[in-house]
Coordinates of C-alpha atoms (C1' of nucleotides) in Angstrom, one line a residue:
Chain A
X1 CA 144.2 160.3 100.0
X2 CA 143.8 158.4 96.8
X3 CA 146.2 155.7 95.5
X4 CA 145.1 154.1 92.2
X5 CA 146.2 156.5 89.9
X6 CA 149.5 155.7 88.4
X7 CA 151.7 158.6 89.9
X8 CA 152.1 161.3 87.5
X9 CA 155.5 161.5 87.2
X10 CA 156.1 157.8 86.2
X11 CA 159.7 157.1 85.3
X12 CA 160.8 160.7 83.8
X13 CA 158.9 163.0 86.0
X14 CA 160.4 166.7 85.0
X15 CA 163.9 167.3 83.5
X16 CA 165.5 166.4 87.2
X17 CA 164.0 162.6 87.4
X18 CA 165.8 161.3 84.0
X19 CA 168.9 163.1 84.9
X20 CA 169.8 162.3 88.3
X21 CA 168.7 159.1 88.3
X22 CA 170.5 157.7 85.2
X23 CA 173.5 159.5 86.3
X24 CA 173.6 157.9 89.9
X25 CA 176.0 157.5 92.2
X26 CA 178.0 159.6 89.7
X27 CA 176.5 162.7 90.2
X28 CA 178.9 165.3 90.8
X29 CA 179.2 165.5 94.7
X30 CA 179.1 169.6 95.0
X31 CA 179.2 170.3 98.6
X32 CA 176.1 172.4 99.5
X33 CA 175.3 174.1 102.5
X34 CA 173.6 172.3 105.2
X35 CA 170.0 173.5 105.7
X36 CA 169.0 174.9 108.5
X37 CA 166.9 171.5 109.7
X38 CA 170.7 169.9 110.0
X39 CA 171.8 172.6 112.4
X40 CA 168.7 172.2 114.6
X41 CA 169.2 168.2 114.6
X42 CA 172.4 168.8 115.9
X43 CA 171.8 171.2 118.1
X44 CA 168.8 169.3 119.5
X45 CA 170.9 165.7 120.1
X46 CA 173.5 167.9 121.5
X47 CA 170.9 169.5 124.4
X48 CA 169.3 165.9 124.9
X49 CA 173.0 164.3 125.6
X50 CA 173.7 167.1 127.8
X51 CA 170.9 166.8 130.0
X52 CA 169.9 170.8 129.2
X53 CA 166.7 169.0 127.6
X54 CA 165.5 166.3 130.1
X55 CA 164.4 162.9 129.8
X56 CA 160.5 163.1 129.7
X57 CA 160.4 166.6 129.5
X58 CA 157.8 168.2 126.8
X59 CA 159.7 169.9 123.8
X60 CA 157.2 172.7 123.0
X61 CA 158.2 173.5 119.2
X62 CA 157.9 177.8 119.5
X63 CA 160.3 177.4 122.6
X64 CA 162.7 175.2 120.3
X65 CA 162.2 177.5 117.4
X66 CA 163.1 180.7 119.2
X67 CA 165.3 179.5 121.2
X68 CA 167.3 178.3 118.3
X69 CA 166.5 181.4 116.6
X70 CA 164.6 179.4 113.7
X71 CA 160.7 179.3 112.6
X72 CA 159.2 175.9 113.8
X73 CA 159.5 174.4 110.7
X74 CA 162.9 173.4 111.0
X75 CA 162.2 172.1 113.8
X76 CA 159.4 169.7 113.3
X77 CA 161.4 168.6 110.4
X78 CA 164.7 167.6 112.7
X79 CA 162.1 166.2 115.2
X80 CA 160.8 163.7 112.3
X81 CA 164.2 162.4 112.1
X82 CA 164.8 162.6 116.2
X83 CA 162.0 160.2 116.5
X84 CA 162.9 157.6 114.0
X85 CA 166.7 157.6 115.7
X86 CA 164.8 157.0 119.5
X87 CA 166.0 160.5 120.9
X88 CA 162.3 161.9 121.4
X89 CA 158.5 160.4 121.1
X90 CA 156.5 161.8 119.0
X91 CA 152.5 161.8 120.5
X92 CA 149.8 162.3 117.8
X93 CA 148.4 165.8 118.7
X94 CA 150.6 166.1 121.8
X95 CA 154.3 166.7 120.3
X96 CA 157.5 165.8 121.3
X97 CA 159.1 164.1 124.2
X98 CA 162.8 163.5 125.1
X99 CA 162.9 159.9 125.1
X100 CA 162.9 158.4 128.9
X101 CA 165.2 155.5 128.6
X102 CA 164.0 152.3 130.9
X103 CA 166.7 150.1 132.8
X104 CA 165.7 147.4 130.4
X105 CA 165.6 149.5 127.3
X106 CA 169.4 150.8 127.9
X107 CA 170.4 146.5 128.2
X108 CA 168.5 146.1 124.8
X109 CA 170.4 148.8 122.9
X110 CA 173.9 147.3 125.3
X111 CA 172.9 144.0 123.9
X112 CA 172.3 145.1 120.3
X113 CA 175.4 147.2 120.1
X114 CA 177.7 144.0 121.6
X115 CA 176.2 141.8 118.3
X116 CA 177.0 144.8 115.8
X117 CA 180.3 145.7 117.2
X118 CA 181.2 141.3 117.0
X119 CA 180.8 141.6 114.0
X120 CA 182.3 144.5 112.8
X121 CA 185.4 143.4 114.2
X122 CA 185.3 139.9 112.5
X123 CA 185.1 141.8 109.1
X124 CA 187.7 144.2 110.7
X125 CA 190.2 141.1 111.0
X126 CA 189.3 140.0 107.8
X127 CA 190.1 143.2 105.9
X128 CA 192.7 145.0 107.7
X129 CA 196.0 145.9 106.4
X130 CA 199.1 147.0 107.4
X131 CA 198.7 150.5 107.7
X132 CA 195.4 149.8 109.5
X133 CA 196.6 148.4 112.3
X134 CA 199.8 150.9 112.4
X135 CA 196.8 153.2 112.6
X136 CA 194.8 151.2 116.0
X137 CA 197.6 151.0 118.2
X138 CA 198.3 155.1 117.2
X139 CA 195.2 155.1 118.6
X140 CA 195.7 153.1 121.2
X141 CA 198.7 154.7 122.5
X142 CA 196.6 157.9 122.8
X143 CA 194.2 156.4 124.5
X144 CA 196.5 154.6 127.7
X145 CA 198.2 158.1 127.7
X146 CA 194.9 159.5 128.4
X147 CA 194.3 157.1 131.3
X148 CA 197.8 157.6 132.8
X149 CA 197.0 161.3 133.4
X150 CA 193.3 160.5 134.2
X151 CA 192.1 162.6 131.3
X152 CA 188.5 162.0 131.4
X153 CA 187.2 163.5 127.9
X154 CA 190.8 162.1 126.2
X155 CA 189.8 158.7 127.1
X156 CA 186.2 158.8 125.9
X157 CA 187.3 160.4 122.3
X158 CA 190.1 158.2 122.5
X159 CA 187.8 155.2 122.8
X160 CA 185.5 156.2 120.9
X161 CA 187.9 157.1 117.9
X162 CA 189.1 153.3 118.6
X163 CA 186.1 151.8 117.9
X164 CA 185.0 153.6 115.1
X165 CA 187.7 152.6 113.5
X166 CA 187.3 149.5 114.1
X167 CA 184.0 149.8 112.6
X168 CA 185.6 151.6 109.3
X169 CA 187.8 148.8 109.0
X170 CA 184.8 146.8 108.6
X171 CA 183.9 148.2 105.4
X172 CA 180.4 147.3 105.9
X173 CA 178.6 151.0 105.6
X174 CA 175.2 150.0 106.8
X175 CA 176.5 148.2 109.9
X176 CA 178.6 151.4 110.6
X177 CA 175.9 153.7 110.8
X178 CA 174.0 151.4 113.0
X179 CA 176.7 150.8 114.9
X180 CA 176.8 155.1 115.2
X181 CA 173.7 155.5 116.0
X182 CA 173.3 152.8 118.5
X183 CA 176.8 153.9 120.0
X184 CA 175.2 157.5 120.1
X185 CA 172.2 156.7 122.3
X186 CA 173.9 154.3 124.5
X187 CA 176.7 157.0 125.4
X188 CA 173.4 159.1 126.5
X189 CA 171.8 156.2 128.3
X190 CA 174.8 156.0 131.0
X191 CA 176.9 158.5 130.2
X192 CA 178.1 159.0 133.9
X193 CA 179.7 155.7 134.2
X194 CA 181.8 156.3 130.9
X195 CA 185.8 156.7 131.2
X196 CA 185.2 154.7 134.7
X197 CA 186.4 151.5 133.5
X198 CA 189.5 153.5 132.0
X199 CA 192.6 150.6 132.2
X200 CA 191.0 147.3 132.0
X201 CA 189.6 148.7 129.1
X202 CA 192.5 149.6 127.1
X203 CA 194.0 146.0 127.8
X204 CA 191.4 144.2 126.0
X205 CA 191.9 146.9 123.2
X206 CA 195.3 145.9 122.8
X207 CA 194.3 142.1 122.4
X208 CA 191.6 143.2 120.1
X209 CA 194.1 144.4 118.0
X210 CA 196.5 141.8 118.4
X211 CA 194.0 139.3 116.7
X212 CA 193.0 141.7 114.0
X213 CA 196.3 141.7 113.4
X214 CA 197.0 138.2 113.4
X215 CA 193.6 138.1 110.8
X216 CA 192.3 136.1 113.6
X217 CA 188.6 136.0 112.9
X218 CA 187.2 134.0 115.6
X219 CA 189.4 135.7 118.1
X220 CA 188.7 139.1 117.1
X221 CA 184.9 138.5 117.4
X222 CA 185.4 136.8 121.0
X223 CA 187.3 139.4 122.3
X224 CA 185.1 142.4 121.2
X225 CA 182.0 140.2 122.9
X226 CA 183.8 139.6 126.0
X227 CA 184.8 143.8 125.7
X228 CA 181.7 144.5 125.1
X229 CA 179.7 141.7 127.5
X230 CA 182.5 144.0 130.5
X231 CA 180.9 147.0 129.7
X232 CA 177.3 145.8 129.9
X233 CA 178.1 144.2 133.5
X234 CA 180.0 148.0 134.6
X235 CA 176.5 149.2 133.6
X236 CA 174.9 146.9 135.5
X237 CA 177.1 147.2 138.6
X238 CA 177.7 150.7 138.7
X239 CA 176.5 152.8 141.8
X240 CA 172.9 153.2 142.3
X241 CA 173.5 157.1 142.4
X242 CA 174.8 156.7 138.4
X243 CA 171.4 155.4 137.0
X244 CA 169.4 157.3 135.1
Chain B
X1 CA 171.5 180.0 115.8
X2 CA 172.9 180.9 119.4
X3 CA 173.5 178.0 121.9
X4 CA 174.5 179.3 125.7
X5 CA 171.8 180.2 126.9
X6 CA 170.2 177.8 129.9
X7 CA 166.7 176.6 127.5
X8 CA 164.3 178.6 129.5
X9 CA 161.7 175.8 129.4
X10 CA 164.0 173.7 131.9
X11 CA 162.8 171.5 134.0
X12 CA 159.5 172.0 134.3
X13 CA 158.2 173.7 130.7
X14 CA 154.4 174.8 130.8
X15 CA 151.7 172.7 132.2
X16 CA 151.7 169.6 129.7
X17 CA 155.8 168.8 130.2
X18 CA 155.7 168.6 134.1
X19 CA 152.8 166.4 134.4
X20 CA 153.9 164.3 131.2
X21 CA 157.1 163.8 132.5
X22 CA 156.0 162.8 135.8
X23 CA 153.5 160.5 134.8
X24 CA 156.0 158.8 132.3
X25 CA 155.6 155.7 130.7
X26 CA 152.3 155.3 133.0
X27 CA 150.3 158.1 131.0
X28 CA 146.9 157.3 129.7
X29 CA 147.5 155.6 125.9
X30 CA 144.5 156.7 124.4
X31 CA 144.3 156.0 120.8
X32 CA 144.4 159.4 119.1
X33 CA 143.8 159.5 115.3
X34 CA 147.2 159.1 113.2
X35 CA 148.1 162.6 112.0
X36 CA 147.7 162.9 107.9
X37 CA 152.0 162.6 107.9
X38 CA 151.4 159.2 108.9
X39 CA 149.5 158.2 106.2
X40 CA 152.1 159.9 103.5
X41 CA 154.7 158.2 105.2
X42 CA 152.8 154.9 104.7
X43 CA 151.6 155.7 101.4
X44 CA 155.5 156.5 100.1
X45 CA 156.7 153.6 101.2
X46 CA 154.2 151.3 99.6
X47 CA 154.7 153.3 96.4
X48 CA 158.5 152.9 96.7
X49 CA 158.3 149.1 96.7
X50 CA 156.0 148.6 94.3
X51 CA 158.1 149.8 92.4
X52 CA 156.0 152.9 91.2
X53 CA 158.3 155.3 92.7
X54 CA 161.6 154.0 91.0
X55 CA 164.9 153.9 92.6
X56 CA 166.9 157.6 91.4
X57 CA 163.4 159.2 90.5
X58 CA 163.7 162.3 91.9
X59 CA 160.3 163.2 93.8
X60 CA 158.8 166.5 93.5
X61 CA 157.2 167.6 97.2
X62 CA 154.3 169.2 95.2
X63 CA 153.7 166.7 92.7
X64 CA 153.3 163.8 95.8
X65 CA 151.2 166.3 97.8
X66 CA 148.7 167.1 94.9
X67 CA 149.1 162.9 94.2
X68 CA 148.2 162.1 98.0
X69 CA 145.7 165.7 98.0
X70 CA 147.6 167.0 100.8
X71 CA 149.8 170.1 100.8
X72 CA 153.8 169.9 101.1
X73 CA 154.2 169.8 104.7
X74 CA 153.0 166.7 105.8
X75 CA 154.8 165.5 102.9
X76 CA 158.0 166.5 103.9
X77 CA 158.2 165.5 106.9
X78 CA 157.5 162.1 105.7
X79 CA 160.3 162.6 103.7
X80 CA 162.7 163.6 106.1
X81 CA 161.4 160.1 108.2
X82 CA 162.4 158.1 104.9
X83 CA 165.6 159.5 104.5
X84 CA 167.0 158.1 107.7
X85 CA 165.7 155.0 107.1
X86 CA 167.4 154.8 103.9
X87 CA 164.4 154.9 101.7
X88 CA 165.1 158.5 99.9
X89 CA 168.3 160.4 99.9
X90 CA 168.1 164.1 101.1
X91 CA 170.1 166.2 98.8
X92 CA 169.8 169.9 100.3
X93 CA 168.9 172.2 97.8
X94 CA 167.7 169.6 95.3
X95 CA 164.9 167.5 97.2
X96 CA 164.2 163.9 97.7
X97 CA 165.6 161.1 95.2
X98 CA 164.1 157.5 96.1
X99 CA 167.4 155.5 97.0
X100 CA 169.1 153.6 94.8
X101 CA 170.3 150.3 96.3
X102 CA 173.5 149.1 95.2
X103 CA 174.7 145.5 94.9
X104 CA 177.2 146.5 97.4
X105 CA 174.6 147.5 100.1
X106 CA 171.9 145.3 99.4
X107 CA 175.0 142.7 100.4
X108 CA 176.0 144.4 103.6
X109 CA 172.4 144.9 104.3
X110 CA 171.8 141.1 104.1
X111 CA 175.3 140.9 106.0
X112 CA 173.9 143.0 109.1
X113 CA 170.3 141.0 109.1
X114 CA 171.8 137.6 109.2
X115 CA 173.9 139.0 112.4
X116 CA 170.7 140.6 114.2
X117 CA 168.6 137.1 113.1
X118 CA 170.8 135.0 114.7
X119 CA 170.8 137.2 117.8
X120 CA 167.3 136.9 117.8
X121 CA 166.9 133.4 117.7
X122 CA 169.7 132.7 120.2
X123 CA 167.3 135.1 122.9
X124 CA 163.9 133.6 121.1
X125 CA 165.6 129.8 122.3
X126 CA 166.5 131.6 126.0
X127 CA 162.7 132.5 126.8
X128 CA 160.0 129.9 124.3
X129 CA 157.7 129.2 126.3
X130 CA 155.4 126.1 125.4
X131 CA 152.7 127.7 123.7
X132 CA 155.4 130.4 121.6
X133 CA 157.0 126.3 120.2
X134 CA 152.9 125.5 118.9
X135 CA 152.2 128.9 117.6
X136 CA 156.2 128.8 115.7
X137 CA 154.7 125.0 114.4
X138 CA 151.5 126.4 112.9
X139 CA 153.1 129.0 111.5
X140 CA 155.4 126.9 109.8
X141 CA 152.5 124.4 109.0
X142 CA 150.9 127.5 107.1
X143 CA 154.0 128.3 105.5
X144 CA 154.7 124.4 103.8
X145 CA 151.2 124.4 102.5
X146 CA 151.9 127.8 101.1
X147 CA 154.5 126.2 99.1
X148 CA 152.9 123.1 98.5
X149 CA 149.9 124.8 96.1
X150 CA 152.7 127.4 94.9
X151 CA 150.8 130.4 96.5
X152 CA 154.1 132.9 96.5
X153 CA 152.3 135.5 98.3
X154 CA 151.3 133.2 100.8
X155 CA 154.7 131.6 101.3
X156 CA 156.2 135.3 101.9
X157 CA 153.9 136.1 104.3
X158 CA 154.1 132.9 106.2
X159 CA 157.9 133.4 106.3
X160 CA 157.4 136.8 107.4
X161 CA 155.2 136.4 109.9
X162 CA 157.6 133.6 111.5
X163 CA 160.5 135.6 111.2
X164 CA 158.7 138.8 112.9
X165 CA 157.4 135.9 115.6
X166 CA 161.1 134.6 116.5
X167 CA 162.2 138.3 116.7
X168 CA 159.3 139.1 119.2
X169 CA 160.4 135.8 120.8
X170 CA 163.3 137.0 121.7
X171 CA 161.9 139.9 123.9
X172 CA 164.2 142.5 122.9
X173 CA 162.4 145.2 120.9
X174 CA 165.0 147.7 120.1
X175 CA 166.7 144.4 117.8
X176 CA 163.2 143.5 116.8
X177 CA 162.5 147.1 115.5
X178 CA 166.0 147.1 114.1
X179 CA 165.3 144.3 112.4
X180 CA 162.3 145.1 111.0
X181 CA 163.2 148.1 109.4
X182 CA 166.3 146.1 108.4
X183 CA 164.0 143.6 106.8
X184 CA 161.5 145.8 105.0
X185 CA 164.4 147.1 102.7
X186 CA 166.0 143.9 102.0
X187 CA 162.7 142.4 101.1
X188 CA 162.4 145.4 98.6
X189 CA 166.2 145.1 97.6
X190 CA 165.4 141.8 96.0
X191 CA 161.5 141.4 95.9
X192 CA 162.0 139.5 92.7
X193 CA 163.0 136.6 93.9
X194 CA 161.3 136.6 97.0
X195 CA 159.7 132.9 97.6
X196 CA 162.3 131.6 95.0
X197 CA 163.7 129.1 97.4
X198 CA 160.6 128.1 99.0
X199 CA 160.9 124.0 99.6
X200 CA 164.4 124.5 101.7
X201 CA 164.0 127.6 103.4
X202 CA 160.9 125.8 105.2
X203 CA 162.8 122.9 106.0
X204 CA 165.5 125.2 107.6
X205 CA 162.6 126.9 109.7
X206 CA 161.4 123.2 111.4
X207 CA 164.9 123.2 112.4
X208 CA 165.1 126.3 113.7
X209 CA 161.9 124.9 115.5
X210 CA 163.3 122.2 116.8
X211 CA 166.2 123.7 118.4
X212 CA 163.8 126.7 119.8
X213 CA 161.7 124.2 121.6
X214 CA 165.0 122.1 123.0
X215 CA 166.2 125.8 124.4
X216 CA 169.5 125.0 122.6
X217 CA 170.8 128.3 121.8
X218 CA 173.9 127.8 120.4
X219 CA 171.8 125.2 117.7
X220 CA 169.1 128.1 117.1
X221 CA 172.0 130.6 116.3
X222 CA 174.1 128.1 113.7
X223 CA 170.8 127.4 111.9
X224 CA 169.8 130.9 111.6
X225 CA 172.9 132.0 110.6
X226 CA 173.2 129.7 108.3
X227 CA 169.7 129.8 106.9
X228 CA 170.3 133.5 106.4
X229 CA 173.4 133.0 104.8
X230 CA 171.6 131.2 102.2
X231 CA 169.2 133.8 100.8
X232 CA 172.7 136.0 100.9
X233 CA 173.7 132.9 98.4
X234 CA 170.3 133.1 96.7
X235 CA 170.7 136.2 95.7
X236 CA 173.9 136.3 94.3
X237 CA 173.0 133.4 92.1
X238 CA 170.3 134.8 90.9
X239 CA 169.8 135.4 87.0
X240 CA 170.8 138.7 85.8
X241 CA 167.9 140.1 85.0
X242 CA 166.7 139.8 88.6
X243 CA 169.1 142.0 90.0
X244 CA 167.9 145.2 90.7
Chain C
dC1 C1' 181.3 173.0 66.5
dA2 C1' 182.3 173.1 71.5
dC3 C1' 182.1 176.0 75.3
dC4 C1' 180.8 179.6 78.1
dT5 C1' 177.1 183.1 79.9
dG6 C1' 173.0 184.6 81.6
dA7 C1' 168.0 184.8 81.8
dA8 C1' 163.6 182.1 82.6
dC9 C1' 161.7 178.6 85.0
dT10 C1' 161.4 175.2 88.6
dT11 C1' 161.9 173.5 93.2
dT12 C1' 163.4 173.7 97.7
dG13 C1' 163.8 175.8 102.4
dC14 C1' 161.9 178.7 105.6
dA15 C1' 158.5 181.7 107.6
dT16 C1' 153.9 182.9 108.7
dA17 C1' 148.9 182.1 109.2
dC18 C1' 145.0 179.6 110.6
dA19 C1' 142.1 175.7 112.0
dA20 C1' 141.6 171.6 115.0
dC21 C1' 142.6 169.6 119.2
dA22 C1' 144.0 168.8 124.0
dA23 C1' 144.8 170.3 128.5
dC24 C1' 143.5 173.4 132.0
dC25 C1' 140.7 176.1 134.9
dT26 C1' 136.6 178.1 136.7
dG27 C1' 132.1 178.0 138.3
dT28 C1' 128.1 175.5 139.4
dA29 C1' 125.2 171.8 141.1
dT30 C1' 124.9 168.1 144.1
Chain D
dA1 C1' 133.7 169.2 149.6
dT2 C1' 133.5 166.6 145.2
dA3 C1' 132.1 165.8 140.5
dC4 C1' 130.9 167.6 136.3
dA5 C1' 130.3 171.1 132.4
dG6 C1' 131.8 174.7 129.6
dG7 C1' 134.7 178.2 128.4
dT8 C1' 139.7 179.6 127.9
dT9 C1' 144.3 179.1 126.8
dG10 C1' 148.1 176.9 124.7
dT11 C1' 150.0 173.6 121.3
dT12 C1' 150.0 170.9 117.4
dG13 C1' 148.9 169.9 112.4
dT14 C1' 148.2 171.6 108.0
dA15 C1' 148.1 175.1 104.4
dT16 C1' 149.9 179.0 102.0
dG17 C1' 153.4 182.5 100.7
dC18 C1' 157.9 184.1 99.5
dA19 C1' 162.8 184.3 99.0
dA20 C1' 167.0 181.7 97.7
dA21 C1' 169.1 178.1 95.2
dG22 C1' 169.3 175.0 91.3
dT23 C1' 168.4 173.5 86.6
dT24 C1' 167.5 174.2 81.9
dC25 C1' 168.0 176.4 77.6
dA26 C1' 169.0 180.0 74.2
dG27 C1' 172.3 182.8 72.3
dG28 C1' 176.7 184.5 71.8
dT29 C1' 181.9 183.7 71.5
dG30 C1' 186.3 181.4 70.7

DNA sequence: CACCTGAACTTTGCATACAACAACCTGTAT
DNA sequence: ATACAGGTTGTTGTATGCAAAGTTCAGGTG
């Protein structure tokens, strides 16, 4: 692999280059079709969260592919970007692995996730309007419902819906799609315990709107740390049968 | 793409996946040679913050692979690895366009480092040990002579290398690989005026220092935090023409 | 002259093919 | 019986081929 040469396609490479990149941003946003590689990225994440493809266990790419109905090359494509996200390992010569998750891995992402989320609802207090927080205790509302009736699943989306709003609010784009992503692979990590700490829960919601409300800063921020600091310790405390 | 059907590989798929699985994190890490991916990966990203690869240019798969003298596949599935962490933008249908950072991220991006910084040094000030206080000092030695004979290079590196140090420090590597990919694209968001503020920024560290070796954490966060906040200043002062 | 239309060309996306490598298994020697 | 060697099988890594989608440009039309 050479590298001196001064790439070819400098600054205008083809008709494409000049175009698209003086044009931006701007670029009419046509909505295309998804490749196939998306589908089998999703597909994939959804058969790691549910347990159909095991922590540990070897992904053999043909199985994938015809399973999925696909040639591999889709797949090895979605596994690229599996990797990079933490869902499998990738071994030189050897392929892919579901990710195993350690005990002290799963309180590093816990950890991670209770910084990101801080902060997200600082900027959340700072930014919020009205009609924002008209919107968080809609959401709100949905969720206690869902715990009244003991609705499992409705207090998960509920929650989750919650919190990614929260994050929207932010207006901060990177941190929300770290927040995503780290949100994504914690939900895997301990997915058993989720919905168990159903009503405490939806308290400290209330407050955490209360202070976004208010455009409390400070108080916003403490209260998602202490919110999220309670679910770290549920992890922690949860029934030896729950861990992964 | 059908989706019911129980993945026949299960539990126990072929030889490798049992034992692999089994064997876990305790499996033999034998070096195996980096597959030629690897190296395009590498190779991209170098040419991306060089600059020789300009932000918008659209990249032809072909054109890199005959550049690199490999074929398209190992190409893109580099690609695909870039695009998620916001190197390239994937547009299906049209290919790989090297991302174009915009004042607006580059902000948020320096928004979410100086949150994940801090976190780091709070955890590096839990767990310094003795020896991690003299290896932060000669680091920080290297870095003020760096500055004193106006070696740039030398002065990035040093502040680097401390940085990536403190992270370690604080013993939680999914935040220190966050932050490293984190810190990679902010460096190229505004390599021009990288080393700019070199005199302060090193005075700033031997505080950091300090408060790392008294195991004050609360200290070790302000001082990051606000050491961080300051190249967010830096770069919004910066002449015009630096901006990207 | 601006705008639309369609054909030629370019590039991506996916599938297939093949070589290199790793794990496994069998048979033999000790 | 155990340890080792060599063949065998299975899987990955890379290259190539082909169809579909996108872009450009020429020429016609209002």
């Amino acid at each position: 692999m050479n590298q001196p040469t001064p790439f070819p396609g400098d600054v205008t490479t083809g008709r494409r280059g000049s175009r698209a990149a003086l044009s931006g941003a701007a670029a009419k946003r046509v909505e295309r079709p998804a490749p196939l590689r998306q589908a089998v990225y999703e597909a994939l994440i959804d058969l790691i969260v549910n347990r159909t493809l095991q922590p540990g266990q070897h992904l053999v790419e043909v199985e994938l592919a015809e399973y999925l109905g696909v040639s591999r090359q889709p797949v090895r494509e979605a596994l690229q970007r599996l990797q990079t996200e933490g869902w499998v390992d990738l071994r030189p010569a050897q392929g892919a692995f579901v990710h195993m998750p350690t005990e002290e891995e799963a309180d590093q992402l816990l950890s991670v996730r209770a910084v990101l989320e801080t902060h997200s609802a600082r900027l959340a207090a700072e930014r919020a309007e009205e009609a924002d927080v008209d919107h968080l205790w809609e959401l709100q509302a949905r969720g206690q419902a869902a715990v009244e009736v003991n609705d499992i699943d409705g207090v998960v989306a509920a929650n989750a819906a919650l919190h990614a709003f929260v994050t929207k609010l932010s207006g901060n784009t990177v941190l929300a799609e770290m927040i995503g992503m780290v949100d994504r692979r914690v939900r895997w990590y301990y997915t058993p315990i989720a919905g168990r700490r159903g009503a405490d829960s939806w308290i400290e919601h209330a407050d955490l709107i209360r202070a976004i409300s208010a455009k409390d800063v400070e108080l916003a921020g403490t209260i998602m740390t202490q919110h999220t600091d309670r679910t770290r310790q549920a992890y922690h405390d949860r029934p030896r049968g729950d861990r992964a």
